[in-house]
Short mmCIF file of C-alpha atoms in Angstrom, two decimals:
data_model
loop_
_atom_site.label_atom_id
_atom_site.label_comp_id
_atom_site.label_asym_id
_atom_site.label_seq_id
_atom_site.Cartn_x
_atom_site.Cartn_y
_atom_site.Cartn_z
CA MET A 94 42.46 63.13 29.42
CA ARG A 95 45.06 61.78 27.85
CA ARG A 96 44.69 60.79 24.14
CA HIS A 97 46.45 57.10 22.60
CA ASN A 98 47.12 57.75 19.00
CA LEU A 99 47.84 54.47 16.88
CA PRO A 100 50.83 54.09 15.83
CA LEU A 101 51.44 54.55 11.95
CA ARG A 102 51.46 50.41 10.66
CA ASN A 103 48.09 50.09 12.26
CA HIS A 104 46.22 53.14 10.23
CA LYS A 105 48.03 51.64 6.89
CA TYR A 106 46.54 47.55 8.27
CA LEU A 107 43.01 49.48 8.29
CA LYS A 108 43.37 51.22 5.24
CA HIS A 109 44.55 47.46 3.21
CA LEU A 110 41.62 45.70 5.25
CA THR A 111 39.23 48.64 3.85
CA TRP A 112 40.86 48.03 0.39
CA ILE A 113 40.75 44.27 0.71
CA GLY A 114 37.12 44.00 2.21
CA LEU A 115 36.04 46.53 -1.24
CA ILE A 116 37.87 44.21 -3.37
CA LEU A 117 36.14 40.95 -1.79
CA SER A 118 32.59 42.48 -2.42
CA ILE A 119 33.62 43.68 -5.92
CA LEU A 120 35.00 39.92 -6.74
CA LEU A 121 31.77 38.71 -4.77
CA LEU A 122 29.68 40.90 -6.75
CA CYS A 123 30.78 40.00 -10.19
CA SER A 124 30.97 36.55 -9.35
CA CYS A 125 27.22 36.41 -8.56
CA GLN A 126 26.62 38.62 -11.75
CA ALA A 127 28.62 36.37 -13.62
CA GLY A 128 27.00 32.94 -11.87
CA LEU A 129 23.79 34.87 -13.00
CA THR A 130 24.62 35.75 -16.38
CA LYS A 131 25.55 32.06 -17.32
CA THR A 132 22.07 30.63 -15.14
CA LEU A 133 19.83 33.12 -16.57
CA ILE A 134 19.27 31.88 -20.23
CA SER A 135 18.02 28.09 -20.13
CA GLN A 136 17.57 27.56 -23.93
CA THR A 137 17.89 29.28 -27.54
CA TYR A 138 16.10 28.62 -30.29
CA PRO A 139 17.34 27.04 -32.92
CA GLU A 140 20.55 25.84 -30.91
CA SER A 141 23.53 27.44 -32.53
CA GLY A 142 24.84 26.09 -35.41
CA THR A 143 21.51 24.32 -36.51
CA GLU A 144 19.18 25.05 -39.50
CA LEU A 145 15.75 26.41 -39.27
CA SER A 146 12.35 26.49 -41.18
CA ALA A 147 12.00 29.09 -43.93
CA TYR A 148 8.91 30.46 -41.57
CA GLY A 149 10.45 28.88 -38.59
CA TRP A 150 10.70 30.68 -34.45
CA VAL A 151 13.62 32.16 -33.36
CA GLY A 152 13.28 32.57 -29.09
CA VAL A 153 14.83 32.82 -25.85
CA THR A 154 13.79 30.83 -22.61
CA PHE A 155 15.14 32.40 -19.56
CA SER A 156 15.20 31.01 -15.88
CA GLN A 157 13.53 33.65 -14.06
CA PRO A 158 10.59 36.05 -15.44
CA MET A 159 12.10 39.23 -16.92
CA VAL A 160 10.89 43.17 -17.57
CA HIS A 161 9.90 41.79 -21.43
CA GLU A 162 10.87 46.00 -22.26
CA THR A 163 14.04 45.59 -21.99
CA VAL A 164 14.44 41.85 -23.18
CA GLU A 165 13.25 43.15 -26.29
CA GLY A 166 14.87 46.22 -26.85
CA ALA A 167 18.30 43.76 -26.33
CA PHE A 168 16.79 41.52 -28.82
CA SER A 169 17.96 41.20 -33.09
CA ILE A 170 18.18 39.44 -35.85
CA SER A 171 20.76 39.50 -38.43
CA PRO A 172 20.20 40.55 -41.60
CA ASP A 173 16.96 42.01 -40.64
CA THR A 174 13.99 40.38 -41.16
CA SER A 175 10.25 42.17 -41.08
CA GLY A 176 8.49 39.61 -38.16
CA GLN A 177 6.83 39.47 -34.88
CA ILE A 178 8.17 39.95 -31.47
CA PHE A 179 6.00 38.50 -28.56
CA TRP A 180 6.20 36.14 -25.41
CA GLU A 181 5.26 32.54 -23.60
CA GLU A 182 5.57 32.39 -19.82
CA ASP A 183 9.62 33.20 -19.69
CA THR A 184 10.00 32.59 -23.10
CA ILE A 185 10.80 35.72 -25.87
CA TRP A 186 10.02 35.00 -29.46
CA PHE A 187 10.68 36.17 -33.01
CA ARG A 188 8.22 34.60 -35.78
CA PRO A 189 8.73 36.03 -39.14
CA ILE A 190 6.28 37.18 -41.65
CA GLN A 191 8.85 37.31 -44.47
CA ALA A 192 10.41 34.19 -45.11
CA PHE A 193 14.01 34.04 -44.27
CA ILE A 194 16.21 33.96 -47.02
CA GLN A 195 17.87 30.98 -47.96
CA ASP A 196 21.62 30.53 -48.41
CA LYS A 197 22.60 33.24 -46.13
CA PRO A 198 23.87 32.70 -42.29
CA TYR A 199 21.86 34.25 -39.45
CA GLN A 200 22.49 35.57 -35.84
CA ALA A 201 20.43 36.23 -33.43
CA HIS A 202 21.39 38.76 -30.67
CA LEU A 203 21.42 39.44 -27.15
CA GLN A 204 23.45 42.44 -26.14
CA GLY A 205 22.64 44.92 -23.48
CA ASP A 206 21.27 45.29 -19.95
CA LEU A 207 18.33 43.29 -19.19
CA GLU A 208 16.17 44.01 -16.03
CA THR A 209 14.83 40.55 -14.26
CA ALA A 210 11.27 40.98 -12.53
CA ASP A 211 12.86 41.60 -8.93
CA GLY A 212 15.14 44.43 -10.08
CA GLN A 213 18.39 43.03 -10.73
CA THR A 214 20.25 44.33 -13.46
CA ILE A 215 22.08 41.71 -15.83
CA THR A 216 24.80 42.84 -19.06
CA LEU A 217 24.56 40.63 -21.69
CA ASP A 218 26.39 39.96 -24.68
CA ARG A 219 25.21 36.62 -26.35
CA THR A 220 25.06 35.53 -30.10
CA TRP A 221 24.31 32.23 -31.45
CA ASP A 222 24.36 31.63 -35.55
CA PHE A 223 21.11 29.58 -37.80
CA SER A 224 21.00 28.69 -41.45
CA ILE A 225 17.59 28.10 -43.50
CA ARG A 226 17.18 24.86 -44.38
CA GLU A 227 15.66 23.39 -48.16
CA PRO A 228 12.11 23.40 -47.93
CA GLU A 229 10.48 19.59 -48.53
CA LEU A 230 7.28 18.64 -49.86
CA ILE A 231 3.82 16.96 -48.42
CA TYR A 232 1.62 15.72 -51.06
CA TYR A 233 -1.35 12.96 -51.01
CA VAL A 234 -0.80 9.35 -52.67
CA ARG A 235 -4.37 7.53 -53.13
CA GLU A 236 -4.88 4.73 -52.61
CA GLY A 237 -8.84 2.78 -53.07
CA ASP A 238 -10.89 5.92 -52.41
CA LEU A 239 -8.87 8.58 -50.46
CA GLY A 240 -5.45 7.86 -49.73
CA GLU A 241 -2.92 9.09 -47.33
CA ILE A 242 -0.32 11.68 -46.73
CA TRP A 243 3.66 11.57 -47.97
CA ARG A 244 6.12 13.73 -47.79
CA CYS A 245 9.70 14.02 -50.09
CA THR A 246 12.29 16.47 -50.76
CA SER A 247 11.91 19.81 -53.53
CA ASP A 248 13.57 16.74 -56.46
CA GLY A 249 11.22 13.53 -55.79
CA SER A 250 13.46 11.82 -53.23
CA GLN A 251 13.26 10.51 -49.96
CA ALA A 252 9.62 10.00 -50.16
CA ARG A 253 8.24 8.81 -46.78
CA GLN A 254 4.94 7.91 -45.54
CA LEU A 255 3.50 10.88 -42.66
CA SER A 256 -0.55 9.65 -41.79
CA PHE A 257 -1.12 5.55 -41.38
CA THR A 258 -5.00 6.24 -41.60
CA SER A 259 -5.55 3.01 -43.52
CA GLY A 260 -6.21 5.26 -46.40
CA ASN A 261 -8.89 6.88 -45.01
CA VAL A 262 -6.94 10.59 -45.53
CA PHE A 263 -9.55 13.04 -47.25
CA ASP A 264 -7.62 16.75 -47.24
CA PHE A 265 -4.42 17.99 -45.16
CA SER A 266 -2.84 21.49 -44.25
CA PRO A 267 0.63 22.21 -42.87
CA ASP A 268 1.03 25.00 -40.33
CA GLN A 269 3.24 28.23 -41.86
CA SER A 270 6.62 26.44 -40.39
CA GLY A 271 6.26 23.10 -41.73
CA SER A 272 6.33 21.65 -37.72
CA TRP A 273 3.15 19.97 -37.87
CA ILE A 274 0.21 19.15 -40.75
CA ALA A 275 -3.58 18.88 -40.07
CA PHE A 276 -5.82 16.03 -41.61
CA THR A 277 -8.88 14.74 -41.98
CA VAL A 278 -10.05 11.07 -41.64
CA GLN A 279 -12.93 9.33 -43.25
CA ASN A 280 -14.52 7.32 -40.02
CA GLU A 281 -16.87 4.74 -39.62
CA SER A 282 -19.86 6.70 -38.95
CA GLY A 283 -19.44 8.55 -42.16
CA GLY A 284 -18.32 11.98 -40.88
CA ARG A 285 -14.42 12.87 -40.97
CA ASP A 286 -12.61 13.07 -38.11
CA LEU A 287 -9.67 16.01 -37.52
CA TRP A 288 -5.92 14.84 -36.70
CA ILE A 289 -2.50 16.14 -37.15
CA VAL A 290 0.72 14.96 -36.56
CA ASP A 291 4.25 15.86 -37.11
CA ARG A 292 6.92 16.72 -39.87
CA ASP A 293 8.13 13.81 -39.13
CA GLY A 294 5.10 11.39 -38.81
CA GLU A 295 6.18 10.42 -35.22
CA ASP A 296 3.43 12.19 -33.46
CA GLN A 297 0.04 11.28 -34.89
CA GLN A 298 -3.10 13.04 -32.52
CA LEU A 299 -6.53 12.35 -32.76
CA LEU A 300 -7.49 16.54 -32.42
CA ILE A 301 -11.44 16.02 -32.97
CA ASN A 302 -14.27 12.68 -33.14
CA CYS A 303 -16.50 14.46 -35.62
CA ARG A 304 -18.54 11.46 -35.57
CA GLN A 305 -21.11 11.81 -38.41
CA ASP A 306 -20.33 15.88 -38.80
CA ILE A 307 -17.92 16.54 -42.19
CA CYS A 308 -14.79 18.53 -40.87
CA SER A 309 -12.84 19.42 -43.51
CA GLU A 310 -10.49 22.31 -44.81
CA PRO A 311 -8.06 23.50 -42.08
CA ALA A 312 -5.94 26.38 -41.44
CA TRP A 313 -3.52 26.80 -38.34
CA SER A 314 -3.54 29.94 -36.35
CA ILE A 315 -0.49 31.85 -37.07
CA ASP A 316 0.72 30.62 -33.80
CA GLN A 317 0.06 27.37 -34.06
CA THR A 318 -2.93 27.23 -30.95
CA TRP A 319 -5.73 27.20 -32.74
CA ILE A 320 -7.07 25.60 -36.04
CA ALA A 321 -9.63 26.76 -37.94
CA TYR A 322 -12.04 24.35 -40.43
CA SER A 323 -15.22 23.48 -41.94
CA ARG A 324 -17.95 21.63 -40.45
CA GLU A 325 -21.24 20.08 -42.07
CA THR A 326 -23.46 19.22 -39.15
CA TYR A 327 -25.13 16.06 -39.37
CA THR A 328 -29.29 15.96 -38.51
CA GLU A 329 -30.54 13.45 -37.21
CA GLU A 330 -34.27 14.81 -38.32
CA THR A 331 -33.64 15.08 -41.90
CA GLY A 332 -30.54 12.45 -42.51
CA GLY A 333 -28.92 15.40 -44.48
CA TYR A 334 -26.55 17.88 -43.60
CA GLN A 335 -26.27 21.82 -42.84
CA PRO A 336 -24.88 24.33 -44.50
CA SER A 337 -21.30 24.76 -43.48
CA GLN A 338 -19.89 26.85 -41.12
CA VAL A 339 -16.52 27.75 -39.93
CA TRP A 340 -14.97 26.12 -36.33
CA ARG A 341 -12.28 26.79 -34.36
CA VAL A 342 -10.41 23.68 -31.94
CA ASP A 343 -7.53 24.79 -29.62
CA ILE A 344 -4.72 22.44 -30.19
CA HIS A 345 -3.88 21.75 -26.51
CA SER A 346 -7.09 20.95 -25.27
CA SER A 347 -9.42 20.14 -27.74
CA GLU A 348 -12.03 22.66 -27.65
CA THR A 349 -14.38 23.38 -30.66
CA SER A 350 -16.36 25.47 -31.67
CA PRO A 351 -18.23 27.61 -33.96
CA PHE A 352 -16.03 30.48 -34.68
CA TYR A 353 -18.92 32.98 -35.32
CA GLN A 354 -20.80 33.01 -31.72
CA ASN A 355 -23.20 35.36 -32.11
CA LYS A 356 -24.39 35.14 -35.17
CA ILE A 357 -25.38 31.90 -37.85
CA LEU A 358 -22.65 32.57 -40.66
CA PHE A 359 -22.73 29.44 -43.12
CA ALA A 360 -19.16 30.05 -44.41
CA ARG A 361 -16.08 27.73 -45.76
CA SER A 362 -12.66 27.32 -47.14
CA PRO A 363 -11.09 29.43 -43.86
CA SER A 364 -7.65 31.53 -45.20
CA PHE A 365 -5.17 33.43 -42.51
CA SER A 366 -3.32 36.54 -43.75
CA PRO A 367 0.47 35.69 -43.52
CA ASP A 368 0.57 37.87 -40.65
CA GLY A 369 -2.19 35.99 -38.49
CA LYS A 370 -4.03 38.87 -37.99
CA LYS A 371 -7.20 38.64 -40.69
CA LEU A 372 -9.35 35.36 -41.61
CA ALA A 373 -11.16 35.48 -44.89
CA THR A 374 -13.97 32.58 -45.38
CA TYR A 375 -16.89 32.29 -48.24
CA ASP A 376 -20.20 32.41 -47.29
CA ALA A 377 -21.92 29.90 -49.85
CA THR A 378 -25.48 31.09 -48.69
CA GLU A 379 -24.99 35.03 -49.57
CA HIS A 380 -21.98 34.69 -51.66
CA MET A 381 -19.80 37.34 -50.19
CA ILE A 382 -16.05 36.66 -48.84
CA HIS A 383 -15.89 37.75 -45.30
CA VAL A 384 -12.53 38.98 -44.00
CA LEU A 385 -12.43 39.48 -40.33
CA ASP A 386 -9.71 41.52 -38.71
CA LEU A 387 -9.05 39.06 -35.23
CA GLN A 388 -7.61 42.34 -33.25
CA THR A 389 -10.44 44.90 -33.44
CA LEU A 390 -13.69 41.89 -35.24
CA GLN A 391 -14.73 44.05 -37.88
CA GLU A 392 -15.35 42.91 -40.60
CA THR A 393 -14.54 43.39 -43.87
CA LEU A 394 -17.62 41.96 -47.00
CA ILE A 395 -16.79 41.05 -50.98
CA PRO A 396 -19.20 40.38 -53.38
CA ARG A 397 -17.80 37.06 -55.04
CA THR A 398 -20.46 34.07 -57.04
CA LEU A 399 -16.96 31.27 -57.19
CA PRO A 400 -16.43 29.79 -53.91
CA GLY A 401 -13.18 28.41 -53.08
CA THR A 402 -10.04 30.13 -50.90
CA VAL A 403 -8.68 33.64 -51.66
CA SER A 404 -4.89 34.11 -51.99
CA TRP A 405 -2.87 36.81 -49.45
CA SER A 406 -0.50 39.60 -50.59
CA SER A 407 2.07 38.91 -48.85
CA ASP A 408 1.62 42.18 -46.03
CA GLY A 409 -1.77 40.77 -45.40
CA SER A 410 -3.33 44.09 -47.22
CA GLN A 411 -4.83 42.19 -50.26
CA ILE A 412 -6.80 38.71 -51.14
CA MET A 413 -6.66 37.98 -54.85
CA TYR A 414 -9.94 35.68 -56.61
CA THR A 415 -11.35 34.67 -59.46
CA ASP A 416 -15.27 35.48 -60.20
CA GLU A 417 -17.81 35.01 -63.02
CA LEU A 418 -18.40 38.78 -65.25
CA PRO A 419 -21.26 38.67 -67.81
CA ALA A 420 -20.49 38.68 -71.17
CA ALA A 421 -22.55 38.69 -74.59
CA MET A 422 -22.64 34.90 -74.84
CA GLU A 423 -21.64 32.99 -71.47
CA PRO A 424 -19.77 34.71 -68.08
CA PHE A 425 -16.21 34.53 -67.99
CA VAL A 426 -13.80 34.36 -65.36
CA ASP A 427 -11.68 36.76 -64.18
CA ILE A 428 -9.09 37.62 -61.38
CA PHE A 429 -9.91 40.62 -59.29
CA VAL A 430 -8.19 42.21 -55.92
CA ALA A 431 -9.68 43.68 -52.99
CA ASP A 432 -7.64 45.93 -50.35
CA MET A 433 -8.55 45.57 -47.18
CA ASP A 434 -8.04 48.95 -46.06
CA THR A 435 -10.46 50.73 -48.73
CA SER A 436 -12.63 47.64 -49.61
CA GLU A 437 -11.35 48.75 -53.51
CA VAL A 438 -12.23 45.88 -55.33
CA ARG A 439 -9.81 45.95 -59.23
CA THR A 440 -9.11 43.84 -61.49
CA ALA A 441 -5.64 42.05 -61.02
CA LEU A 442 -4.21 41.92 -64.33
CA SER A 443 -2.82 45.33 -66.05
CA GLU A 444 -5.30 44.82 -68.87
CA ALA A 445 -8.78 43.86 -69.01
CA THR A 446 -9.16 40.15 -70.76
CA MET A 447 -12.65 39.72 -71.86
CA ASP A 448 -11.68 36.24 -74.05
CA THR A 449 -9.89 34.51 -71.06
CA GLU A 450 -11.29 32.19 -68.58
CA PHE A 451 -9.11 31.80 -64.66
CA GLY A 452 -8.45 29.13 -62.16
CA HIS A 453 -7.99 29.73 -58.54
CA PRO A 454 -5.03 32.25 -58.95
CA HIS A 455 -1.99 31.66 -56.23
CA TRP A 456 0.29 35.28 -55.61
CA SER A 457 3.97 34.65 -56.05
CA PRO A 458 5.66 36.29 -52.43
CA ASP A 459 7.60 39.57 -54.24
CA GLY A 460 3.89 40.49 -55.08
CA ASN A 461 4.90 41.04 -58.95
CA TRP A 462 3.63 37.41 -60.03
CA VAL A 463 0.66 35.71 -59.85
CA ALA A 464 0.25 31.62 -61.48
CA VAL A 465 -2.60 30.85 -62.20
CA SER A 466 -4.34 28.45 -65.33
CA LEU A 467 -6.18 29.58 -67.78
CA ARG A 468 -8.04 28.93 -71.47
CA PRO A 469 -9.92 30.75 -73.82
CA VAL A 470 -13.44 31.46 -73.08
CA ASN A 471 -15.62 29.09 -75.33
CA ALA A 472 -12.62 26.18 -75.85
CA ALA A 473 -13.08 23.06 -75.39
CA ILE A 474 -9.13 22.15 -74.31
CA SER A 475 -7.94 22.24 -70.69
CA LYS A 476 -6.73 25.22 -68.64
CA MET A 477 -2.46 25.38 -69.20
CA LEU A 478 -0.42 26.92 -66.33
CA TRP A 479 1.06 30.28 -66.85
CA VAL A 480 2.87 32.78 -64.67
CA ILE A 481 2.04 36.11 -65.59
CA SER A 482 3.28 39.30 -64.60
CA LEU A 483 0.89 41.61 -62.33
CA LYS A 484 3.06 45.03 -63.94
CA GLY A 485 2.28 44.01 -67.04
CA GLU A 486 5.65 42.81 -68.01
CA ARG A 487 5.84 39.38 -69.67
CA ASN A 488 4.02 36.08 -69.40
CA LEU A 489 5.33 32.83 -69.34
CA ALA A 490 3.47 29.40 -70.43
CA ILE A 491 4.54 27.15 -68.25
CA THR A 492 2.64 24.00 -69.43
CA GLU A 493 1.30 23.76 -73.25
CA ASP A 494 0.17 20.30 -73.27
CA GLN A 495 -3.36 19.46 -73.86
CA SER A 496 -3.41 15.91 -72.86
CA ALA A 497 -3.00 16.80 -69.29
CA THR A 498 -4.92 19.06 -66.45
CA PHE A 499 -2.31 21.09 -64.25
CA SER A 500 -3.65 22.54 -60.65
CA ALA A 501 -3.06 22.56 -57.11
CA TYR A 502 0.07 24.96 -57.80
CA ARG A 503 2.03 26.37 -55.20
CA TRP A 504 5.05 28.69 -54.94
CA ASP A 505 8.05 28.04 -52.66
CA PRO A 506 8.35 30.39 -49.22
CA TRP A 507 10.81 32.96 -52.24
CA GLY A 508 8.62 32.35 -55.26
CA ASN A 509 12.10 30.47 -56.83
CA SER A 510 9.70 27.44 -57.71
CA LEU A 511 6.66 26.80 -58.46
CA VAL A 512 5.02 22.77 -57.70
CA TYR A 513 1.80 21.45 -59.16
CA GLN A 514 0.04 18.16 -60.21
CA ARG A 515 -0.87 17.30 -64.02
CA MET A 516 -3.36 14.48 -64.35
CA ALA A 517 -3.80 13.12 -67.80
CA LEU A 518 -6.34 13.11 -69.89
CA GLY A 519 -8.93 10.19 -71.48
CA SER A 520 -8.42 7.73 -68.86
CA SER A 521 -11.10 6.27 -66.45
CA ASP A 522 -8.69 6.15 -63.77
CA PRO A 523 -6.11 9.34 -64.81
CA LYS A 524 -2.67 9.20 -63.45
CA VAL A 525 -1.58 12.16 -61.54
CA SER A 526 1.66 13.13 -61.10
CA LEU A 527 4.09 15.83 -59.50
CA TRP A 528 6.18 18.56 -61.32
CA ARG A 529 8.73 21.41 -60.27
CA TRP A 530 9.05 24.60 -62.54
CA ASP A 531 12.07 26.55 -61.62
CA TRP A 532 12.31 30.50 -61.83
CA GLN A 533 16.19 30.29 -62.77
CA THR A 534 15.97 27.68 -65.90
CA LYS A 535 12.50 28.25 -66.85
CA ARG A 536 12.33 24.46 -66.87
CA GLU A 537 9.93 21.88 -65.41
CA ILE A 538 10.93 18.76 -64.11
CA LEU A 539 8.93 15.31 -63.06
CA ILE A 540 9.61 14.91 -58.91
CA VAL A 541 7.05 12.31 -58.14
CA ASP A 542 5.01 9.66 -60.53
CA ASN A 543 1.80 9.33 -58.69
CA GLY A 544 0.87 11.66 -55.81
CA ALA A 545 -1.40 14.95 -55.82
CA ARG A 546 -1.95 18.28 -54.29
CA PRO A 547 1.35 18.97 -52.99
CA GLU A 548 2.05 21.48 -50.50
CA TRP A 549 5.65 23.06 -49.58
CA LEU A 550 6.59 22.08 -46.20
CA PRO A 551 9.39 24.47 -44.85
#
C-alpha cells in the first residue's frame, strides 16, 4: 500500500488553524466573561459618590441567583464597620450596628471569584464610594390639642412639614436608618390609627385602621419589615379599654396581631435592641420588664415599678432604666443597668445617690455617659439636664434654668450632640422649644422656637 505524506506546508497550515481556533475560543470565552461581568451587577447601593445615612444599608443587586457564600466572602467595606450581612432575594445587604463615622470617606468592595447558582465562576473587582450625610431632626408642632410632624436640619433651618393629618398626630418614631417614620393619628371613632410616611413627606400611607382601639408607641424592627406597637382594645360591653398589649404589623401586607400568641401579656413601650435581636416591653400589671430574644424566644424578666421605655447599650447586651427604691421619708428614683446574659442588675452610677431623683436615662453611643434629668429628693424645683459619667469621672450640668423643665433628650448617632425640649413654667399654655447641646463647645443653642419631642433622623 502506498503511503501518502502531506506536504510540510499543509502541516504548518493545520497547526496555524489549531492555534487560531484556540485563540478564538479564548477570545470568545473572555468576551462572554466580560459581558457577564458587566451585566452580573444590576445595582449598587448607594450609588457611587452619594451620601448615606449613619445607619444606612450598603448592598448589591445581582441579575441572577448567586452562591451566597462566595459573594459574602468577596464583599467588604472600608474602613471596617460593625454590622450584619443578609440577603433579600438576589440582593446582598450590609446593615451597620455601629454608626458609620461622619466626615470619613467609605468604600464598598466586591473583589474575588464569585459563583453563580448555575455553576459559572466570575472574577469581579468592583468598588464604589459613599459618604455619610448630616443627620436632621423630626419634631412635633402643636396644632390645637394634637399636632403634626416637622423636619429640619440640626441647626433648625430648612423646616418643613412632613405629615398632613389636620393636626391629629399623637406620637411618632423614625426607623433606624431615617428612611421612614411611623406615627399614630387620632381618628373619628375616638381611637388612633397607625400611619407611615417617608423622610421627605411624599408617601403618607395608612397602615392600620385601629377604629376605636388606641394604637400608640410604634417601634420599627431593624429590617424595616414590621412595627411593634402598643394597642388598647376597646370593649363594647363596658365602653372602656383593656390594658395595653404589644402588637405587630407587617409593613407590606398590613397584617396585624398580638405579638405574644401563646399567652396574654398586658404590656407596652416596645423597644428594640440596636442589633434588632431583642425586644423589651413593660408589663404594667406584673410590674416587669420583659426582654424577648427574637431568635431563641427566651425571655429575661426584670422587676420594675416605674413604667416607660428602656435605653439600650450600643451592643444590645444591657439595658438602662429608672426605678424606685424605698427610703426613710419617701421613695427615691435611681438608675439601674441589667445584663441580658446574666440577668444581673446593678446601679448604673459608680457612687450611690440616695438623695437624687432621676428622669429617664439615655445612654451615649460609646457607653461612657448617660444624659438624664435630675433634682434633689423632696426639692420643689424642676429637673435639670445633666450628662453623667458612668466611669466616675466629671459630670456636666447642661441646663440651670429653674423657670423651665427639660425632657425628650436624645444623642445623635455618634454622641457629639444632645437635642432636647425645654418647656417654660408659670403659664397655662407653656411654650415648648427645641435646643441642642454640643459636646465639643459645651454650649446649648436654640434651634426651634415652637417644637417638642425631637428625634434624630439619620
